Each structure stands twice: as structure tokens, then as C-alpha cells.
């Protein structure tokens, strides 16, 4: 007898009409009368449950009392039910109970709060909400790989362990094999990192960009997609200490080309997810974020505005709004400004050419000597989704910027050398994967789009 | 004027016949006479170089003297050359030198040793060898994602930071935000980890399996694909402290089903890479590993043998070979045995049902009470490529095994609970991505298939 996934049954139920099959999975709920009952059944392969109908089978009484989360193996006949909500049901001939849960099982048929579910992160993927979120996360990841691979990008696994203090070591976790309670000391009484595995102090990286650039200058178009770490001690809805990033780097690409790539990529991902996760998006649209579907469809048909930072400040200053934070030409913009500007243009906005003093040393200095060729993408309902820039390709200029900003040129001499050894105009961006998943699902807390989130004072499992 | 990638020119040169185009990229070498010259040119988009022909253009003398690695922007006309090795060449109208390298540039036209190239890991992707290796690495990664996504698996990003001491903490890096030279102490004089970011000692994980299983029991089929870390202080050709792993976990899947998946997946990847990386495989076959192409094609047509560990020991004992390590029923097998057994069966071999004492606590205990349902896949020319097992799904049995093997059940109570809450027959495996890339490329040192390898005393860049 063929063992069939529920997903396949939904795709090909006509082929299984009146056939006997086997399904393996879990009980969502049971309703039973005296002579027959219904099992709301899932095997995890698709969002929609299947319905199992059972009559007076030998273990009828036990089946009738099965709790949520119990494991069953069901042999039955597929019957088409065109008049029902579901196009088919499975009429059980035999149901084996593999594992019956009892009242100890934390999940019940009722709706649980996300706060409660965070405490049982190992079980929450069994709920509708997290079935939807984590399947979309998976499909969005695939969309990203497909977009870049179809367009000739090489996927690069940049190192996570690094001794190069690129991002500012105060933001990076230190890594060690030494025993904290018995650290070796050097003659000066300092901890002797020479005795650690790498012979020196090592960090877990906060970005693959610098390493990514070395590959862009060999393969032209590359992307990274991997975990990233920040030590930020901040408990907000949008910060986690471990998250995933996508960081493409592209040779022979200026700021305008970069914005083209960002817009094309984002539309590709949204379209892909809408096509492949229809049931999940419907559910989220109905129960988590009203208007989600419209928001995503609207993005597909948007033209992304491109505007200089200073012109954004002009608009904000002229706006008839009492700001919490006053907009200023030389400064970053606040969340309230991001929101206003996407509403003002009624769609996504690329804000470009930022004041150099608030941006990183590796961004290309514009001819005005005041701004850098950086660009942030602001998306309605998501805020800043992508940050990127043209990279400074001139050796003398980048060294000067490093010195001005107190960046140690010794540890990144290899990175700076790229400006001597076959330098070219090049650009790249970083997109936080969780921010994207939050945007795609309408979920407003980063803890609910990461399988096992890590935040300050919170590292369970 | 259209700016075209060399890859696109190779794919569609007929469309560009006699058209004026622009290419951006790097000089591999220049040969010039008095009145004309040839540039071996690459832009990194494909393995094959393009040929640029230049006559008496205005900067003829400078172009003629360009060093390897110099950046040029060339406008020229595509001419078909059906009688040549390459189907087209670009006849330059104008060549702009964007960045000329000088004698300081470490790469020259000659062949460099891999040892030398490891010291300049940031430049080595520009060489033929590493162009081939790292493109195959990227394409193989995509093959893996395609295989699993096409077959309904959900991609899960399991956490890297963990406080669960699952794999044995002696194999895991410790992670901290504390200052090594000024560690806070508790009242007993021990380091007070409560003051660290997570409020306790945290590690970087060596496996996503345990977390993966929690998702398999929700989505049925899942896979992880991410970086993994081991503190092993061993300098061999096959060990690195940071590497990538693929770890699928599958509910309602026994050991036989698992072997089916492993075989199907491996053949899918090999076929995919052979199709998409023909030029790279040819190069490696000619210059790195003679017979590589035959080896890969042979795998596609192999039937994978399935044999119990004890029967392997029988064969080894009967073999007319003087072993360095004597084969033994209760023990692991050595590299020499792996090699012998794949030669004996003339193809890949699944060795299954291993002595329980040399395997992990989470593997399913067989009815004989002596062996566990574990399986290693031995592949000719690669050794052990995949290790997997059916997981113990019985709560009492796994708890007993934990106790026997000294595993702390407290820190993994959530994992053990999976055996109470909807338990099912399930299996999974782990495949080291670098081992796979070594197999696919014929490269024999793990340091040469990782962009920036991390090994003991070695953490550059």
C-alpha cells in the first residue's frame, strides 16, 4: 500500500480516487459521535489539514479520545468530496496509534499566545502560525538562492571565525577554547591568547562583506547567505544576537546598478513566495496581519523612488508634523521619518548619498567630499530593509578614511590591497533575512521568525 | 553600448556577431607584437577566458605591457572565429586601463603552488584552480537546496549559539562578551557567567541535529545547511575548525528509507554539477585529478551496496591484506578498511548496524540490544561521506542510553520530550559539505575548498 504525503494528496487527489493508501502523521483534533468520527489530521507536508473519517473500527473508543499531537498511522480509502470545503477525505480502514499524548502535552486545540509559545520553541512549529512562518522562511531562502544563481552569482561561504577586527570588536563575540576559570597568563600578567587554538584572540563575525569583496573581484557577482552575530544588549522587537544575512557584492556595478539589483531581487522574492505559499499567506492575512496580501501585491507593482538624503530632509522639514526627533541634514533619520517618507511617495524609497560622517569607511566618497554613495531601501510596513553602498575603490582615499575614522589599517591590509590589485568600481548590500521574513509574514517580533531566537539573557535550547 | 558578461558572449555569440559591445574585467595575460596584440581576458563570469585582439589603438604601448590582474574596460566588435579554438573574439576599438597592477602583485602568469596560494587566500579565487573549485562549491550548494526543496523539505536555520551541551562541550568553542583580562567573579571566586550577555555560559554548536529533529516532528521533512564548529586540535588534510554541514531529519523514515534518500541526493548533486560545471570539471580532470570525470560518471550508474558492519568485518578479516589496524567486530573501521571495502564492492557502500558502544546515544537501539541503526556511506575516492542513523524514538530507551553514556539529560529534556509528544519513527544524516566538494573537485586538502580556512594556529583574514 502506498504511503502518501498530504501535500501530494492535495495536488493529485483525482489520481487517488477510491484508492487505498496510508498516511502517517499527527492528530490536530478529533470529533466523534457514537458510530463515527472525524480527525483533523496533518503530516506537516502542507499547511492545509486532511480530514480522516472513521467508523466502528476496532479501536474506535481510543481513537475518539485521542489528544492533540498524537501520532497515528492510518490506512484508508481516498473519497472525493466535491461538495465539501476540502476536495477529498480519507475513510479509515485501520488506524494504529503510534504515540498518544496526554494532558502533559503543552499544546492544546485552543489558540496560544506567542509569548507562551516562545517558551516552548521546540514545539511551536506544530502550530498554524509557525507552520506558516517557517515554511515561508524556507521558501524565501530558496527564492534568494534562485534569484542569485539564475543571474550568475557565485555563492560564497565567508568565514564566521575571524581575527580581523573589521566591524568594531565591541560588537563582536569573542571565541575561545580556554578555560575561563584557569586562563593562562603571559609574563605581563595578561591573558596569553597565544595558547588559544588559533594562537590569538578570535571573534565571531558580524558581516561577510569584506571577505565577500575579495571574491567579487574574482567572480564579478557573488553573494553570501549565512548567520551573523552582534553583541548588542538591546531588547527590542527587531534585534537578535544571532540572525542571517544576505550580502551580495558586485564588481563593475555603481550605485544606480545596485538599486536596480535590489529592486529586482525584492520583487522576485515576493512574487516567488506569493506563488508558492498561497495557503500560508491567506492564513497570515486573515489572522495575523490584515492587508498583508495587498501590501505584497502592491510592492510588485511599485516603482521604487530614488532620492538623495538631503532632499528627504527637505521634505521632512516641510512636513506639517510634530516630530519626536527633529530631521537634520547631517544626521540619520528616525523610524517616524522612514514611515513618513514611504507614505509620502506611496511606495518603497531608496534614500541615497548620505552624510559621510554617519556612514562606514568603506563607502565611496562622492565628488562633493561631503556625502558617500550609500543607499538605504525603505519599504512600507518594513522600514529599512536593505543597506548598501558603492565601495571606495581608490586606495589612497580609503586609507585616508580609515585613518580619519580610527580604523586599524593593519588588520585589513588585504582588504585595502584590493584597491591596488585590479581595483574596479564595485558595490554591495546587506539584507537582514529576519527583517525580510517579518515583512513577508506580517509578524512583528523577530523572536517569532527565528526557530530558536537568541536575545540578551535568553539562550534556551 | 551594451555591457556584456563573457558568460553571455559564450552562450549567445551568434546574437552578437559584428556588434559593438563593452566588456569589463581583468587581464590574464597579454601577447603583443609591433602592430597588434592579444589579451587573454576574464571578467569572472565563466571559466573560459575571452580573447581581445587590439591593433594600433592610442594607448597601444601601455596595453601591450599590462601585467596580470590589471583592470580594463574594453569597447570592441564581436567577430566570430569558427576556425579557432574559441568561437569568437573581441576586436578592440578602445581600451581604458582602470587599474594597472605592478610587480608588487603576487599572482603571475605562471603556475603557483597551493601552499603559496593559501597564504594569499584573498587573491587565490582569481586563479584557474580556485575559479573551478569555488564555482563548483557554489553550484553544489544550489544542487543541495534544489534537491531538498523539490522534494518538499523545509530549510531550517538551527541556532549556532547554544547553551545545551549536546555534542560534548569539550568539542565546542565558548563564546563571550566578557573582557578576558577583567573577568567578573562570583562570591566563590569563579568566573560569574551570569554577567555575560546570555546570563550563562554559551557555546558555538557542532551540529544542528537536535534542533532539526524538533522541526522534523512538525514538518516531516527538513534540512539544515549551515556552518559548524569543532575545536579539534588536529592538523590533517580533512579537518577544519569551521566547516559547513547539511543535516536532513525525516519523520516516518526508517534506516532503509534513509539510505534511499542519501543515494538519490548524492546522485542528484553529482549529475547537477556535471551538467552545470563542464569546463571546470574538464580543467580539474586534466590538471588536478586524472579520472575525476570517470569517477563521477561511474557513481551515477552505481548501485550502492548495503551491508552490516559485522559482515564488513568478516570480509576484512578474510582479506589477504596485512592491515595497519586489525579489523574488529566491536570497533570502528580505519581508512584502509574503508578503501578496501569500496574497492571490494567496486562502488559506494552503506555500512549499517554498528556496535552501539562506539555510536551516539540518540541512535536507535536494534532488537539485538548490541547494535544501533546507524549507517555510514563510504564512497570510492572520498571515504566516509555521510553519517546517519534512525533516531531512538522510545523515551525510556533513550533516557537509559543517556544515563549509560553519561549524557546530562537535564540540558536536553526538550529533545527527549519529543519521544513523549507525538513520537514517531524518524531518521537523519549529516554530510560535511567540504568533504563533498573535495570529492566533486578531486582536491585533496580541505584548506583548498574553503574560501578562508580555519585550522589550529591559522586564522588569517
PDB file of N, CA, C and O in Angstrom, chain B residues 98-125:
ATOM      1  N   UNK B  98      41.764  50.778 -16.178  1.00  0.00           N
ATOM      2  CA  UNK B  98      41.170  51.319 -14.950  1.00  0.00           C
ATOM      3  C   UNK B  98      42.141  51.188 -13.778  1.00  0.00           C
ATOM      4  O   UNK B  98      42.219  52.053 -12.919  1.00  0.00           O
ATOM      5  N   UNK B  99      42.870  50.087 -13.744  1.00  0.00           N
ATOM      6  CA  UNK B  99      43.832  49.867 -12.651  1.00  0.00           C
ATOM      7  C   UNK B  99      44.918  48.923 -13.145  1.00  0.00           C
ATOM      8  O   UNK B  99      44.654  47.750 -13.390  1.00  0.00           O
ATOM      9  N   UNK B 100      46.120  49.459 -13.318  1.00  0.00           N
ATOM     10  CA  UNK B 100      47.239  48.618 -13.761  1.00  0.00           C
ATOM     11  C   UNK B 100      47.975  48.072 -12.553  1.00  0.00           C
ATOM     12  O   UNK B 100      48.340  48.827 -11.650  1.00  0.00           O
ATOM     13  N   UNK B 101      48.140  46.756 -12.502  1.00  0.00           N
ATOM     14  CA  UNK B 101      48.938  46.179 -11.413  1.00  0.00           C
ATOM     15  C   UNK B 101      50.416  46.295 -11.770  1.00  0.00           C
ATOM     16  O   UNK B 101      50.776  46.423 -12.940  1.00  0.00           O
ATOM     17  N   UNK B 102      51.257  46.248 -10.734  1.00  0.00           N
ATOM     18  CA  UNK B 102      52.696  46.277 -10.996  1.00  0.00           C
ATOM     19  C   UNK B 102      53.337  45.019 -10.427  1.00  0.00           C
ATOM     20  O   UNK B 102      52.645  44.062 -10.086  1.00  0.00           O
ATOM     21  N   UNK B 103      54.640  45.043 -10.289  1.00  0.00           N
ATOM     22  CA  UNK B 103      55.366  43.834  -9.872  1.00  0.00           C
ATOM     23  C   UNK B 103      55.056  43.453  -8.419  1.00  0.00           C
ATOM     24  O   UNK B 103      55.380  42.357  -7.982  1.00  0.00           O
ATOM     25  N   UNK B 104      54.411  44.355  -7.687  1.00  0.00           N
ATOM     26  CA  UNK B 104      54.004  44.052  -6.316  1.00  0.00           C
ATOM     27  C   UNK B 104      52.884  42.999  -6.294  1.00  0.00           C
ATOM     28  O   UNK B 104      52.644  42.339  -5.286  1.00  0.00           O
ATOM     29  N   UNK B 105      52.167  42.876  -7.413  1.00  0.00           N
ATOM     30  CA  UNK B 105      51.018  41.954  -7.485  1.00  0.00           C
ATOM     31  C   UNK B 105      51.503  40.511  -7.339  1.00  0.00           C
ATOM     32  O   UNK B 105      52.327  40.048  -8.132  1.00  0.00           O
ATOM     33  N   UNK B 106      50.973  39.781  -6.358  1.00  0.00           N
ATOM     34  CA  UNK B 106      51.549  38.464  -6.052  1.00  0.00           C
ATOM     35  C   UNK B 106      51.292  37.381  -7.101  1.00  0.00           C
ATOM     36  O   UNK B 106      52.033  36.398  -7.151  1.00  0.00           O
ATOM     37  N   UNK B 107      50.243  37.540  -7.888  1.00  0.00           N
ATOM     38  CA  UNK B 107      49.944  36.494  -8.872  1.00  0.00           C
ATOM     39  C   UNK B 107      50.621  36.807 -10.206  1.00  0.00           C
ATOM     40  O   UNK B 107      50.559  37.928 -10.685  1.00  0.00           O
ATOM     41  N   UNK B 108      51.247  35.816 -10.767  1.00  0.00           N
ATOM     42  CA  UNK B 108      51.827  35.990 -12.096  1.00  0.00           C
ATOM     43  C   UNK B 108      51.241  34.959 -13.034  1.00  0.00           C
ATOM     44  O   UNK B 108      50.428  34.129 -12.629  1.00  0.00           O
ATOM     45  N   UNK B 109      51.639  35.035 -14.298  1.00  0.00           N
ATOM     46  CA  UNK B 109      51.031  34.142 -15.271  1.00  0.00           C
ATOM     47  C   UNK B 109      51.378  32.680 -14.984  1.00  0.00           C
ATOM     48  O   UNK B 109      50.637  31.779 -15.315  1.00  0.00           O
ATOM     49  N   UNK B 110      52.508  32.447 -14.345  1.00  0.00           N
ATOM     50  CA  UNK B 110      52.970  31.077 -14.090  1.00  0.00           C
ATOM     51  C   UNK B 110      52.065  30.357 -13.083  1.00  0.00           C
ATOM     52  O   UNK B 110      51.226  30.960 -12.428  1.00  0.00           O
ATOM     53  N   UNK B 111      52.290  29.064 -12.980  1.00  0.00           N
ATOM     54  CA  UNK B 111      51.534  28.266 -12.027  1.00  0.00           C
ATOM     55  C   UNK B 111      52.119  28.438 -10.629  1.00  0.00           C
ATOM     56  O   UNK B 111      53.328  28.320 -10.442  1.00  0.00           O
ATOM     57  N   UNK B 112      51.251  28.716  -9.638  1.00  0.00           N
ATOM     58  CA  UNK B 112      51.712  28.860  -8.260  1.00  0.00           C
ATOM     59  C   UNK B 112      51.355  27.613  -7.466  1.00  0.00           C
ATOM     60  O   UNK B 112      50.379  26.935  -7.767  1.00  0.00           O
ATOM     61  N   UNK B 113      52.111  27.329  -6.415  1.00  0.00           N
ATOM     62  CA  UNK B 113      51.799  26.165  -5.573  1.00  0.00           C
ATOM     63  C   UNK B 113      50.576  26.466  -4.708  1.00  0.00           C
ATOM     64  O   UNK B 113      50.319  27.621  -4.361  1.00  0.00           O
ATOM     65  N   UNK B 114      49.818  25.432  -4.354  1.00  0.00           N
ATOM     66  CA  UNK B 114      48.656  25.654  -3.483  1.00  0.00           C
ATOM     67  C   UNK B 114      49.088  26.183  -2.119  1.00  0.00           C
ATOM     68  O   UNK B 114      48.374  26.956  -1.489  1.00  0.00           O
ATOM     69  N   UNK B 115      50.278  25.793  -1.668  1.00  0.00           N
ATOM     70  CA  UNK B 115      50.769  26.276  -0.377  1.00  0.00           C
ATOM     71  C   UNK B 115      50.975  27.793  -0.421  1.00  0.00           C
ATOM     72  O   UNK B 115      50.581  28.518   0.493  1.00  0.00           O
ATOM     73  N   UNK B 116      51.590  28.271  -1.490  1.00  0.00           N
ATOM     74  CA  UNK B 116      51.758  29.715  -1.654  1.00  0.00           C
ATOM     75  C   UNK B 116      50.395  30.412  -1.736  1.00  0.00           C
ATOM     76  O   UNK B 116      50.167  31.443  -1.098  1.00  0.00           O
ATOM     77  N   UNK B 117      49.496  29.820  -2.485  1.00  0.00           N
ATOM     78  CA  UNK B 117      48.195  30.459  -2.683  1.00  0.00           C
ATOM     79  C   UNK B 117      47.374  30.526  -1.387  1.00  0.00           C
ATOM     80  O   UNK B 117      46.594  31.454  -1.193  1.00  0.00           O
ATOM     81  N   UNK B 118      47.570  29.538  -0.501  1.00  0.00           N
ATOM     82  CA  UNK B 118      46.864  29.586   0.788  1.00  0.00           C
ATOM     83  C   UNK B 118      47.245  30.827   1.590  1.00  0.00           C
ATOM     84  O   UNK B 118      46.459  31.338   2.376  1.00  0.00           O
ATOM     85  N   UNK B 119      48.491  31.296   1.375  1.00  0.00           N
ATOM     86  CA  UNK B 119      48.944  32.480   2.111  1.00  0.00           C
ATOM     87  C   UNK B 119      48.329  33.766   1.579  1.00  0.00           C
ATOM     88  O   UNK B 119      48.392  34.801   2.221  1.00  0.00           O
ATOM     89  N   UNK B 120      47.802  33.703   0.367  1.00  0.00           N
ATOM     90  CA  UNK B 120      47.111  34.867  -0.189  1.00  0.00           C
ATOM     91  C   UNK B 120      45.679  34.459  -0.556  1.00  0.00           C
ATOM     92  O   UNK B 120      45.223  34.601  -1.694  1.00  0.00           O
ATOM     93  N   UNK B 121      44.988  33.950   0.473  1.00  0.00           N
ATOM     94  CA  UNK B 121      43.638  33.417   0.251  1.00  0.00           C
ATOM     95  C   UNK B 121      42.695  34.460  -0.348  1.00  0.00           C
ATOM     96  O   UNK B 121      41.716  34.110  -1.001  1.00  0.00           O
ATOM     97  N   UNK B 122      42.998  35.735  -0.147  1.00  0.00           N
ATOM     98  CA  UNK B 122      42.099  36.772  -0.660  1.00  0.00           C
ATOM     99  C   UNK B 122      42.285  37.000  -2.153  1.00  0.00           C
ATOM    100  O   UNK B 122      41.457  37.637  -2.791  1.00  0.00           O
ATOM    101  N   UNK B 123      43.372  36.478  -2.721  1.00  0.00           N
ATOM    102  CA  UNK B 123      43.602  36.639  -4.162  1.00  0.00           C
ATOM    103  C   UNK B 123      43.448  35.337  -4.944  1.00  0.00           C
ATOM    104  O   UNK B 123      43.235  35.339  -6.149  1.00  0.00           O
ATOM    105  N   UNK B 124      43.540  34.186  -4.209  1.00  0.00           N
ATOM    106  CA  UNK B 124      43.595  32.918  -4.942  1.00  0.00           C
ATOM    107  C   UNK B 124      42.344  32.603  -5.751  1.00  0.00           C
ATOM    108  O   UNK B 124      42.437  31.879  -6.745  1.00  0.00           O
ATOM    109  N   UNK B 125      41.124  33.146  -5.396  1.00  0.00           N
ATOM    110  CA  UNK B 125      39.979  32.839  -6.279  1.00  0.00           C
ATOM    111  C   UNK B 125      40.152  33.360  -7.707  1.00  0.00           C
ATOM    112  O   UNK B 125      39.352  33.033  -8.580  1.00  0.00           O
TER     113      UNK B 125
END
